[in-house]
Amino acid sequence: MDWGMKNRLSRIIKPETGKTVMLAVDHGYFLGPTSGLEKPSKTVEPLLPYADSLMLTRGVLRTSVNANVNVPIVLRVSGGNSIVGEDLSNEAITVSIKDAIRLNAAAVAVSIYVGSKYEHQTLKNLADLIDQAEDYGIPVLAVTAVGKEMARDARYLSLACRIAAELGAHFVKTYYCEDFKAVVESCPVPVVIAGGKKVSEMDALKLADNAISEGAVGVDMGRNIFQSTNPVGMIKAVRAIVHDNVPAAKAYDIFKSSKNKK
Ligand code: 5RP
């Protein structure tokens, strides 16, 4: 791995702990104005001091994030689908590598839909993006999107993560599942988890705690942070789990004791 690639990765996965808290706010690329993200700038600003990176689209980056912030950007570069469209898996690459560089992306992110109608197309998107990104030392995050019909179990997620790594992804984002350890152990690159749909704060913290205990290098969490009654409290609690090995129950105390500035 060349110096630039290593340096960009180390801006995201912090060398001090080997872990990362990524804040995902890219939902609008197929969901439109997602609850909690109606005004992205308002949502993101108070959370920035606690995020090791920000995952978002170029549209929201340009319009809603001040260019003087010092947070690494993980730029979503796949899309072209919508929640009301024909098939969510029908994605293309939507941002050129030149524009990703212009936007000073620390990494680029692309979804793959293993087992879906457009499986081949999305895997080709990943492989092509890696070829382009490698030229400039930019890491690629593969997101293992799960179609409605797909089981989120260790067998399926191991398959999807491993294929992403085999194609050359530098890190992988997937879902937590039963026997998650098996997913991590069969994936030769770092794995982060998505939070998924909003659940109770305690359940989301347990999810993060379990994932870290079973080998994830961090979270790339969205709705369970920005849809919380206290987003700042929630991201602080998640950070304590990820970077300080604080158990979920103690992290919940951090959430509760943090003043709500929503
Ligand atoms: C969609 C994504 C989202 O960023 C991600 O899943 C959002 O995180 P969360 O599930 O925690 O809201 O990559 O494919």
XYZ file of N, CA and C and ligand atoms in Angstrom:
800
model
N 0.853 -1.197 0.000
C 0.000 0.000 0.000
C 0.889 1.247 0.000
N 0.584 2.198 -0.889
C 1.464 3.359 -0.955
C 1.189 4.348 0.178
N 2.084 5.334 0.288
C 2.039 6.268 1.420
C 0.722 7.043 1.489
N 0.277 7.545 0.313
C -0.941 8.354 0.302
C -2.151 7.542 0.741
N -2.226 6.325 0.247
C -3.343 5.436 0.609
C -3.337 5.185 2.125
N -2.150 4.860 2.653
C -2.025 4.586 4.099
C -2.383 5.828 4.902
N -1.899 6.971 4.438
C -2.151 8.217 5.165
C -3.651 8.530 5.190
N -4.325 8.370 4.046
C -5.772 8.663 4.015
C -6.529 7.706 4.928
N -6.134 6.427 4.870
C -6.828 5.447 5.729
C -6.626 5.773 7.205
N -5.408 6.243 7.525
C -5.135 6.518 8.943
C -5.827 7.791 9.419
N -6.298 8.620 8.491
C -7.114 9.776 8.906
C -8.509 9.295 9.315
N -8.910 8.145 8.778
C -10.266 7.635 9.065
C -10.219 6.627 10.223
N -9.364 5.610 10.085
C -9.213 4.614 11.163
C -8.050 5.091 12.028
N -8.385 5.611 13.196
C -7.400 6.332 14.000
C -6.294 5.419 14.530
N -5.028 5.721 14.226
C -3.924 4.856 14.651
C -3.844 4.691 16.167
N -4.297 5.703 16.919
C -4.193 5.626 18.396
C -4.971 4.438 18.948
N -6.104 4.133 18.351
C -6.938 3.027 18.859
C -7.161 1.941 17.815
N -6.858 2.242 16.562
C -7.150 1.296 15.476
C -8.645 1.246 15.177
N -9.376 2.273 15.620
C -10.840 2.246 15.491
C -11.356 3.540 14.838
N -12.640 3.531 14.509
C -13.215 4.709 13.875
C -14.707 4.874 14.160
N -15.104 6.127 14.345
C -16.534 6.473 14.401
C -16.832 7.323 13.172
N -17.436 6.688 12.170
C -17.811 7.406 10.958
C -19.269 7.843 11.104
N -19.546 9.051 10.695
C -20.924 9.538 10.746
C -21.504 9.479 9.325
N -22.541 8.642 9.145
C -23.154 8.470 7.818
C -24.354 9.404 7.680
N -24.277 10.286 6.685
C -25.413 11.166 6.401
C -25.679 11.197 4.883
N -25.443 10.067 4.237
C -25.590 9.993 2.777
C -26.959 9.464 2.357
N -27.844 9.246 3.308
C -29.122 8.565 3.048
C -29.940 9.183 1.915
N -29.836 10.520 1.777
C -30.646 11.220 0.784
C -30.390 10.790 -0.646
N -29.279 10.113 -0.896
C -28.959 9.769 -2.293
C -29.991 8.836 -2.912
N -30.717 8.098 -2.084
C -31.841 7.329 -2.639
C -33.132 7.493 -1.824
N -33.011 8.088 -0.602
C -34.198 8.246 0.257
C -34.744 9.679 0.256
N -34.047 10.602 -0.405
C -34.497 11.994 -0.370
C -34.342 12.577 1.039
N -35.246 13.483 1.435
C -35.076 14.157 2.732
C -35.443 13.261 3.910
N -34.545 12.391 4.247
C -34.705 11.431 5.354
C -34.970 12.162 6.669
N -35.820 11.579 7.487
C -36.137 12.172 8.787
C -34.845 12.422 9.591
N -34.696 13.655 10.040
C -33.487 14.032 10.777
C -32.443 14.672 9.880
N -32.600 14.503 8.587
C -31.606 15.072 7.651
C -32.250 16.089 6.701
N -33.392 16.621 7.113
C -34.090 17.567 6.225
C -33.190 18.762 5.920
N -32.493 19.228 6.930
C -31.510 20.311 6.732
C -30.155 19.757 7.165
N -29.414 19.153 6.251
C -28.185 18.457 6.635
C -27.211 19.311 7.442
N -27.099 20.595 7.106
C -26.108 21.419 7.820
C -26.446 21.494 9.308
N -27.740 21.599 9.600
C -28.178 21.729 10.987
C -27.896 20.422 11.759
N -28.088 19.303 11.077
C -27.860 17.994 11.706
C -26.378 17.751 11.950
N -25.598 18.058 10.923
C -24.188 17.657 10.934
C -23.324 18.522 11.849
N -23.575 19.812 11.829
C -22.669 20.750 12.526
C -22.345 20.388 13.982
N -23.365 20.139 14.823
C -23.024 19.839 16.229
C -22.331 18.483 16.419
N -22.425 17.618 15.404
C -21.851 16.266 15.541
C -20.399 16.195 15.072
N -20.005 17.188 14.269
C -18.671 17.145 13.657
C -17.511 16.963 14.637
N -17.550 17.630 15.804
C -16.394 17.467 16.715
C -16.206 16.023 17.194
N -17.227 15.192 17.039
C -17.156 13.818 17.559
C -17.036 12.766 16.450
N -16.998 13.219 15.199
C -16.962 12.266 14.075
C -15.538 12.130 13.551
N -15.073 10.892 13.390
C -13.743 10.671 12.810
C -13.776 10.861 11.298
N -14.954 10.727 10.713
C -15.121 11.050 9.293
C -16.600 11.257 9.027
N -16.862 11.838 7.879
C -18.230 12.143 7.487
C -18.484 11.476 6.147
N -19.519 10.610 6.109
C -19.841 9.927 4.849
C -21.058 10.596 4.230
N -20.896 11.130 3.034
C -21.993 11.880 2.419
C -21.803 12.022 0.917
N -22.797 12.597 0.269
C -22.715 12.810 -1.181
C -22.053 14.157 -1.471
N -21.656 14.328 -2.725
C -21.001 15.612 -3.052
C -21.981 16.780 -2.968
N -23.261 16.512 -3.240
C -24.252 17.596 -3.197
C -24.394 18.153 -1.804
N -24.464 17.280 -0.826
C -24.602 17.736 0.558
C -23.279 18.310 1.057
N -22.191 17.736 0.629
C -20.878 18.273 1.032
C -20.741 19.730 0.577
N -21.018 19.952 -0.697
C -20.822 21.310 -1.249
C -21.754 22.339 -0.630
N -22.993 21.917 -0.363
C -24.000 22.894 0.059
C -24.116 23.041 1.573
N -23.698 22.004 2.306
C -24.081 21.981 3.716
C -22.930 21.810 4.688
N -21.715 21.686 4.181
C -20.576 21.533 5.091
C -19.558 22.629 4.757
N -19.187 23.381 5.786
C -18.217 24.444 5.592
C -16.864 23.854 5.172
N -16.255 24.436 4.151
C -14.997 23.883 3.635
C -13.829 24.033 4.611
N -14.011 24.827 5.673
C -12.885 24.960 6.616
C -12.915 23.914 7.729
N -13.853 22.946 7.663
C -13.855 21.917 8.717
C -12.728 20.923 8.447
N -12.223 20.362 9.530
C -11.094 19.451 9.367
C -11.530 18.016 9.631
N -12.554 17.573 8.912
C -13.015 16.198 9.097
C -12.826 15.441 7.777
N -12.225 14.241 7.842
C -12.034 13.483 6.605
C -13.379 13.143 5.954
N -13.431 13.272 4.643
C -14.670 13.019 3.908
C -14.624 11.650 3.234
N -15.642 10.848 3.510
C -15.822 9.587 2.785
C -16.974 9.843 1.820
N -16.614 9.993 0.565
C -17.560 10.490 -0.429
C -18.330 9.346 -1.082
N -19.657 9.390 -0.945
C -20.462 8.365 -1.643
C -20.441 8.667 -3.132
N -20.014 7.694 -3.913
C -19.900 7.924 -5.356
C -20.736 6.938 -6.172
N -21.651 6.208 -5.497
C -22.576 5.381 -6.275
C -23.996 5.835 -5.996
N -24.880 5.579 -6.972
C -26.278 5.982 -6.836
C -26.989 5.815 -8.161
N -28.014 6.638 -8.354
C -28.786 6.549 -9.590
C -30.049 5.729 -9.398
N -30.424 5.488 -8.153
C -31.621 4.715 -7.816
C -32.462 5.523 -6.834
N -33.665 5.029 -6.529
C -34.458 5.703 -5.489
C -35.381 4.697 -4.829
N -35.856 5.058 -3.666
C -36.714 4.182 -2.893
C -38.033 3.875 -3.636
N -38.429 4.739 -4.554
C -39.670 4.487 -5.310
C -39.390 3.937 -6.710
N -38.123 3.717 -7.014
C -37.763 3.239 -8.350
C -37.958 1.734 -8.513
N -37.534 1.253 -9.653
C -37.783 -0.134 -10.038
C -36.977 -1.131 -9.205
N -35.693 -0.839 -9.006
C -34.845 -1.798 -8.292
C -33.679 -1.044 -7.657
N -33.577 -1.112 -6.331
C -32.539 -0.367 -5.617
C -31.126 -0.748 -6.043
N -30.986 -1.980 -6.526
C -29.636 -2.437 -6.857
C -29.113 -1.845 -8.167
N -29.962 -1.141 -8.885
C -29.557 -0.609 -10.194
C -28.744 0.682 -10.026
N -27.500 0.519 -9.551
C -26.654 1.675 -9.269
C -25.530 1.820 -10.285
N -25.108 3.069 -10.428
C -23.959 3.390 -11.277
C -22.980 4.217 -10.443
N -21.804 4.450 -11.002
C -20.869 5.393 -10.372
C -21.331 6.800 -10.758
N -21.488 7.666 -9.754
C -22.116 8.969 -9.998
C -21.154 10.154 -9.853
N -19.917 9.870 -9.465
C -18.937 10.956 -9.286
C -17.615 10.506 -9.909
N -16.987 11.380 -10.659
C -15.692 11.010 -11.254
C -14.606 11.055 -10.174
N -13.534 10.329 -10.425
C -12.438 10.324 -9.451
C -11.817 11.731 -9.366
N -11.860 12.443 -10.503
C -11.345 13.824 -10.530
C -12.119 14.710 -9.566
N -13.438 14.554 -9.560
C -14.236 15.395 -8.661
C -14.030 14.981 -7.209
N -13.853 13.668 -6.985
C -13.579 13.210 -5.605
C -12.290 13.851 -5.096
N -11.286 13.944 -5.953
C -10.010 14.563 -5.563
C -10.211 16.061 -5.336
N -10.976 16.689 -6.247
C -11.263 18.129 -6.117
C -11.937 18.418 -4.777
N -12.760 17.480 -4.330
C -13.480 17.652 -3.054
C -12.643 17.188 -1.866
N -11.406 16.809 -2.138
C -10.465 16.391 -1.091
C -10.973 15.188 -0.291
N -11.567 14.222 -1.013
C -12.083 13.028 -0.326
C -10.936 12.221 0.273
N -11.143 11.751 1.497
C -10.160 10.861 2.129
C -10.413 9.423 1.684
N -11.640 9.150 1.238
C -11.993 7.825 0.715
C -13.256 7.982 -0.128
N -13.516 6.992 -0.962
C -14.769 6.990 -1.730
C -15.545 5.728 -1.387
N -16.877 5.821 -1.442
C -17.725 4.692 -1.028
C -18.693 4.313 -2.139
N -18.857 3.006 -2.299
C -19.731 2.479 -3.355
C -20.503 1.290 -2.800
N -21.771 1.165 -3.179
C -22.556 0.024 -2.691
C -22.463 -1.147 -3.652
N -22.474 -2.346 -3.086
C -22.589 -3.562 -3.902
C -23.835 -4.305 -3.435
N -24.500 -4.951 -4.372
C -25.749 -5.674 -4.071
C -25.556 -7.131 -4.483
N -24.887 -7.889 -3.633
C -24.621 -9.309 -3.949
C -25.939 -10.084 -3.918
N -26.179 -10.868 -4.955
C -27.398 -11.692 -5.017
C -28.592 -10.973 -5.617
N -28.395 -9.726 -6.023
C -29.534 -8.972 -6.569
C -29.534 -9.035 -8.093
N -30.569 -8.446 -8.671
C -30.680 -8.408 -10.136
C -29.458 -7.734 -10.779
N -28.955 -6.669 -10.137
C -27.842 -5.924 -10.720
C -26.514 -6.210 -10.012
N -26.412 -7.422 -9.474
C -25.178 -7.823 -8.775
C -23.932 -7.512 -9.611
N -23.913 -8.019 -10.854
C -22.713 -7.883 -11.681
C -22.350 -6.416 -11.885
N -23.368 -5.622 -12.218
C -23.141 -4.189 -12.458
C -22.530 -3.509 -11.229
N -23.033 -3.836 -10.047
C -22.527 -3.142 -8.850
C -21.131 -3.641 -8.467
N -20.848 -4.915 -8.747
C -19.492 -5.411 -8.475
C -18.495 -4.802 -9.466
N -18.962 -4.618 -10.684
C -18.119 -3.971 -11.701
C -17.888 -2.505 -11.315
N -18.922 -1.855 -10.787
C -18.746 -0.474 -10.293
C -17.607 -0.434 -9.278
N -17.644 -1.389 -8.335
C -16.616 -1.435 -7.287
C -15.231 -1.651 -7.897
N -15.122 -2.645 -8.779
C -13.807 -2.968 -9.357
C -13.270 -1.799 -10.173
N -14.128 -1.166 -10.971
C -13.687 -0.030 -11.798
C -13.254 1.146 -10.924
N -14.024 1.378 -9.870
C -13.702 2.488 -8.967
C -12.354 2.241 -8.290
N -12.113 0.996 -7.863
C -10.831 0.674 -7.219
C -9.685 0.940 -8.198
N -9.846 0.523 -9.454
C -8.787 0.774 -10.444
C -8.467 2.262 -10.560
N -9.521 3.080 -10.581
C -9.299 4.530 -10.712
C -8.722 5.114 -9.426
N -9.276 4.705 -8.283
C -8.864 5.281 -7.003
C -7.427 4.890 -6.647
N -7.027 3.669 -7.028
C -5.654 3.210 -6.752
C -4.635 4.145 -7.402
N -4.958 4.659 -8.594
C -4.034 5.562 -9.297
C -3.680 6.782 -8.463
N -4.600 7.185 -7.574
C -4.393 8.414 -6.788
C -4.238 8.137 -5.296
N -4.131 6.869 -4.922
C -3.942 6.525 -3.507
C -5.178 6.799 -2.657
N -6.355 6.631 -3.242
C -7.582 6.903 -2.488
C -8.251 5.570 -2.095
N -8.463 5.347 -0.795
C -9.100 4.097 -0.370
C -10.569 4.025 -0.791
N -11.021 2.804 -1.017
C -12.419 2.570 -1.415
C -13.129 1.785 -0.322
N -14.262 2.322 0.110
C -15.137 1.633 1.070
C -16.249 0.951 0.278
N -16.354 -0.383 0.414
C -17.468 -1.105 -0.220
C -18.579 -1.259 0.809
N -19.779 -0.882 0.412
C -20.939 -0.978 1.305
C -21.777 -2.161 0.840
N -21.926 -3.157 1.736
C -22.698 -4.336 1.317
C -24.186 -4.069 1.545
N -24.810 -3.484 0.540
C -26.241 -3.188 0.640
C -27.023 -4.500 0.594
N -28.105 -4.527 1.336
C -28.879 -5.774 1.407
C -30.270 -5.513 0.839
N -30.599 -6.212 -0.240
C -31.941 -6.067 -0.831
C -32.993 -6.617 0.129
N -34.249 -6.201 -0.099
C -35.344 -6.611 0.795
C -35.427 -8.125 0.944
N -35.139 -8.817 -0.139
C -35.314 -10.275 -0.154
C -34.127 -11.040 0.454
N -33.046 -10.295 0.806
C -31.826 -10.953 1.282
C -31.816 -11.106 2.801
N -31.326 -12.264 3.281
C -31.221 -12.469 4.738
C -29.954 -11.780 5.227
N -30.068 -11.060 6.340
C -28.862 -10.421 6.891
C -28.194 -11.392 7.842
N -27.759 -12.544 7.344
C -27.119 -13.493 8.243
C -25.631 -13.598 7.919
N -24.906 -14.314 8.799
C -23.454 -14.361 8.678
C -23.030 -14.998 7.342
N -23.816 -15.928 6.874
C -23.447 -16.616 5.622
C -23.471 -15.615 4.456
N -24.575 -14.865 4.380
C -24.716 -13.899 3.287
C -23.709 -12.747 3.430
N -23.604 -12.201 4.648
C -22.729 -11.033 4.828
C -21.256 -11.408 4.672
N -20.885 -12.651 5.058
C -19.501 -13.110 4.824
C -19.220 -13.171 3.328
N -20.191 -13.662 2.595
C -20.051 -13.761 1.136
C -19.832 -12.365 0.538
N -20.710 -11.430 0.912
C -20.651 -10.083 0.327
C -19.358 -9.358 0.727
N -18.989 -9.456 2.009
C -17.772 -8.758 2.475
C -16.534 -9.350 1.812
N -16.505 -10.664 1.731
C -15.327 -11.314 1.157
C -15.168 -10.975 -0.328
N -16.286 -10.949 -1.044
C -16.216 -10.595 -2.469
C -15.694 -9.160 -2.616
N -16.187 -8.269 -1.768
C -15.719 -6.873 -1.817
C -14.210 -6.808 -1.589
N -13.735 -7.546 -0.594
C -12.297 -7.535 -0.284
C -11.497 -8.174 -1.412
N -12.016 -9.255 -1.976
C -11.303 -9.928 -3.071
C -11.168 -9.007 -4.284
N -12.179 -8.159 -4.508
C -12.114 -7.236 -5.642
C -11.179 -6.060 -5.354
N -10.762 -5.926 -4.095
C -9.755 -4.915 -3.774
C -10.233 -3.784 -2.876
N -11.450 -3.868 -2.339
C -11.916 -2.811 -1.421
C -10.926 -2.690 -0.267
N -10.697 -1.463 0.184
C -9.725 -1.252 1.260
C -10.353 -1.382 2.634
N -11.638 -1.137 2.723
C -12.408 -1.433 3.925
C -13.859 -1.651 3.524
N -14.613 -2.291 4.427
C -15.963 -2.736 4.063
C -16.943 -2.303 5.143
N -18.113 -1.877 4.672
C -19.193 -1.540 5.613
C -20.301 -2.565 5.446
N -20.718 -3.145 6.561
C -21.765 -4.156 6.475
C -22.687 -4.028 7.690
N -23.554 -5.019 7.860
C -24.481 -5.003 8.992
C -24.004 -5.972 10.064
N -24.373 -5.661 11.297
C -24.116 -6.604 12.379
C -25.114 -7.756 12.240
N -24.698 -8.958 12.631
C -25.605 -10.104 12.578
C -25.152 -11.112 13.632
N -25.977 -12.132 13.828
C -25.577 -13.219 14.725
C -24.327 -13.873 14.136
N -23.387 -14.267 14.973
C -22.121 -14.856 14.524
C -21.306 -13.891 13.652
N -21.359 -12.609 14.024
C -20.666 -11.557 13.270
C -19.159 -11.806 13.187
N -18.629 -12.454 14.241
C -17.198 -12.760 14.291
C -16.751 -13.504 13.023
N -17.612 -14.404 12.555
C -17.279 -15.184 11.358
C -17.173 -14.275 10.134
N -17.996 -13.238 10.097
C -17.946 -12.296 8.965
C -16.595 -11.569 8.983
N -16.207 -11.081 10.165
C -14.958 -10.326 10.298
C -13.762 -11.226 10.013
N -13.813 -12.441 10.558
C -12.647 -13.328 10.441
C -12.396 -13.780 9.006
N -13.452 -13.795 8.182
C -13.241 -14.247 6.797
C -13.077 -13.065 5.839
N -12.959 -11.867 6.400
C -12.772 -10.670 5.557
C -11.384 -10.107 5.833
N -10.490 -10.121 4.834
C -9.104 -9.705 5.100
C -8.880 -8.203 5.203
N -9.924 -7.398 5.095
C -9.763 -5.941 5.280
C -10.669 -5.487 6.426
N -10.392 -4.296 6.999
C -11.200 -3.832 8.143
C -12.691 -3.722 7.814
N -13.495 -4.023 8.834
C -14.960 -4.003 8.667
C -15.551 -2.982 9.640
N -16.443 -2.131 9.128
C -17.244 -1.249 9.999
C -18.708 -1.631 9.830
N -19.500 -1.309 10.850
C -20.930 -1.651 10.715
C -21.791 -0.399 10.553
N -22.878 -0.588 9.798
C -23.937 0.421 9.718
C -24.811 0.234 10.958
N -25.521 1.264 11.337
C -26.412 1.135 12.492
C -27.752 0.528 12.121
N -28.190 0.776 10.877
C -29.508 0.304 10.451
C -30.613 1.221 10.942
N -31.845 0.715 10.832
C -33.015 1.512 11.221
C -32.928 1.947 12.670
N -33.596 3.039 12.999
C -33.569 3.569 14.365
C -34.180 2.550 15.335
N -33.416 2.277 16.378
C -33.904 1.431 17.484
C -33.687 2.236 18.762
N -33.972 1.664 19.911
C -33.750 2.422 21.145
C -32.247 2.706 21.284
N -31.931 3.763 22.022
C -30.529 4.133 22.195
C -29.749 2.982 22.820
N -30.350 2.338 23.817
C -29.658 1.221 24.476
C -29.371 0.099 23.481
N -30.356 -0.214 22.641
C -30.143 -1.298 21.663
C -29.060 -0.923 20.644
N -29.052 0.334 20.241
C -28.025 0.755 19.268
C -26.636 0.694 19.899
N -26.545 1.051 21.177
C -25.246 0.998 21.860
C -24.795 -0.451 22.043
N -25.754 -1.327 22.335
C -25.407 -2.765 22.462
C -24.891 -3.301 21.130
N -25.538 -2.865 20.053
C -25.120 -3.291 18.708
C -23.664 -2.874 18.456
N -23.359 -1.619 18.778
C -21.994 -1.133 18.578
C -21.018 -1.909 19.460
N -21.387 -2.124 20.704
C -20.537 -2.840 21.653
C -20.262 -4.271 21.149
N -21.328 -4.958 20.734
C -21.150 -6.332 20.228
C -20.256 -6.360 19.000
N -20.493 -5.416 18.094
C -19.712 -5.405 16.843
C -18.230 -5.189 17.135
N -17.934 -4.250 18.039
C -16.525 -3.978 18.372
C -15.916 -5.201 19.069
N -16.666 -5.789 20.006
C -16.140 -6.971 20.714
C -15.870 -8.124 19.747
N -16.644 -8.166 18.661
C -16.483 -9.280 17.715
C -15.587 -8.919 16.528
N -14.880 -7.789 16.616
C -13.818 -7.549 15.630
C -14.018 -6.397 14.662
N -15.157 -5.694 14.710
C -15.316 -4.536 13.818
C -14.314 -3.456 14.226
N -13.836 -2.680 13.248
C -12.925 -1.579 13.596
C -13.707 -0.308 13.892
N -15.011 -0.392 13.781
C -15.788 0.793 14.102
C -17.180 0.745 13.546
N -17.797 1.921 13.567
C -19.160 2.042 13.058
C -19.181 3.123 11.981
N -20.126 2.976 11.060
C -20.445 4.051 10.124
C -21.940 4.259 10.322
N -22.257 5.006 11.353
C -23.631 5.036 11.863
C -24.327 6.333 11.475
N -25.593 6.202 11.123
C -26.373 7.373 10.746
C -27.604 7.561 11.600
N -28.698 6.853 11.232
C -30.012 7.120 11.842
C -30.012 6.972 13.354
N -29.273 6.012 13.888
C -29.294 5.846 15.345
C -28.549 6.959 16.075
N -27.864 7.806 15.312
C -27.282 9.010 15.909
C -28.184 10.210 15.621
N -28.390 10.505 14.317
C -29.067 11.792 14.051
C -30.579 11.737 14.280
N -31.168 10.555 14.414
C -32.602 10.486 14.752
C -32.823 10.306 16.256
N -31.735 10.307 17.011
C -31.864 10.164 18.467
C -32.469 11.437 19.069
N -33.042 11.300 20.251
C -33.551 12.478 20.965
C -32.386 13.397 21.352
N -31.183 12.821 21.420
C -30.003 13.596 21.792
C -28.814 13.116 20.941
N -28.721 13.622 19.695
C -27.679 13.131 18.785
C -26.259 13.299 19.325
N -25.985 14.438 19.973
C -24.619 14.645 20.485
C -24.320 13.640 21.597
N -25.288 13.431 22.481
C -25.115 12.444 23.549
C -24.879 11.058 22.968
N -25.592 10.774 21.904
C -25.489 9.446 21.298
C -24.112 9.240 20.640
N -23.638 10.221 19.908
C -22.332 10.019 19.250
C -21.210 9.976 20.299
N -21.379 10.715 21.385
C -20.374 10.631 22.456
C -20.356 9.231 23.062
N -21.538 8.673 23.262
C -21.644 7.329 23.842
C -21.045 6.279 22.892
N -21.325 6.443 21.611
C -20.776 5.508 20.616
C -19.247 5.606 20.600
N -18.737 6.826 20.658
C -17.271 7.014 20.695
C -16.642 6.292 21.888
N -17.318 6.366 23.032
C -16.770 5.735 24.238
C -16.662 4.218 24.041
N -17.648 3.643 23.379
C -17.600 2.200 23.102
C -16.467 1.881 22.124
N -16.445 2.642 21.036
C -15.502 2.329 19.945
C -14.053 2.593 20.350
N -13.800 3.768 20.928
C -12.404 4.135 21.183
C -11.916 3.772 22.587
N -12.845 3.673 23.541
C -12.401 3.464 24.933
C -12.873 2.140 25.516
N -13.462 1.290 24.678
C -13.945 -0.020 25.152
C -14.918 0.074 26.325
N -15.667 1.142 26.382
C -16.663 1.304 27.445
C -17.851 0.381 27.123
N -18.338 -0.409 28.090
C -19.478 -1.282 27.787
C -20.764 -0.475 27.539
N -21.712 -1.105 26.840
C -22.929 -0.399 26.418
C -23.666 0.262 27.582
N -23.760 -0.432 28.728
C -24.525 0.112 29.854
C -23.894 1.414 30.362
N -22.579 1.456 30.401
C -21.877 2.676 30.845
C -21.988 3.774 29.788
N -21.922 3.349 28.540
C -22.057 4.317 27.444
C -23.449 4.959 27.486
N -24.426 4.170 27.904
C -25.794 4.706 28.009
C -25.844 5.819 29.058
N -25.068 5.675 30.115
C -24.993 6.744 31.128
C -24.410 8.019 30.510
N -23.424 7.842 29.629
C -22.836 9.007 28.940
C -23.915 9.690 28.100
N -24.694 8.869 27.396
C -25.795 9.411 26.580
C -26.771 10.201 27.453
N -27.145 9.589 28.571
C -28.160 10.223 29.431
C -27.640 11.500 30.091
N -26.362 11.487 30.444
C -25.842 12.646 31.179
C -25.402 13.788 30.249
N -25.406 13.515 28.936
C -25.006 14.572 28.004
C -26.202 15.494 27.750
N -25.954 16.779 27.838
C -27.034 17.759 27.687
C -27.575 17.735 26.268
N -28.907 17.750 26.145
C -29.514 17.730 24.802
C -29.566 19.121 24.209
N -28.777 19.266 23.109
C -28.782 20.592 22.455
C -29.477 20.506 21.112
N -30.329 19.472 20.907
C -30.960 19.279 19.598
C -31.828 20.479 19.215
C -26.816 3.186 2.709
C -25.682 3.641 3.518
C -25.973 4.444 4.674
O -25.031 5.450 4.854
C -25.923 3.663 5.925
O -26.433 2.408 5.873
C -26.491 4.516 6.954
O -26.227 4.198 8.185
P -27.403 3.771 9.133
O -27.905 2.441 8.654
O -26.671 3.682 10.436
O -28.457 4.850 9.123
O -24.547 3.367 3.259
O -26.434 2.213 1.831
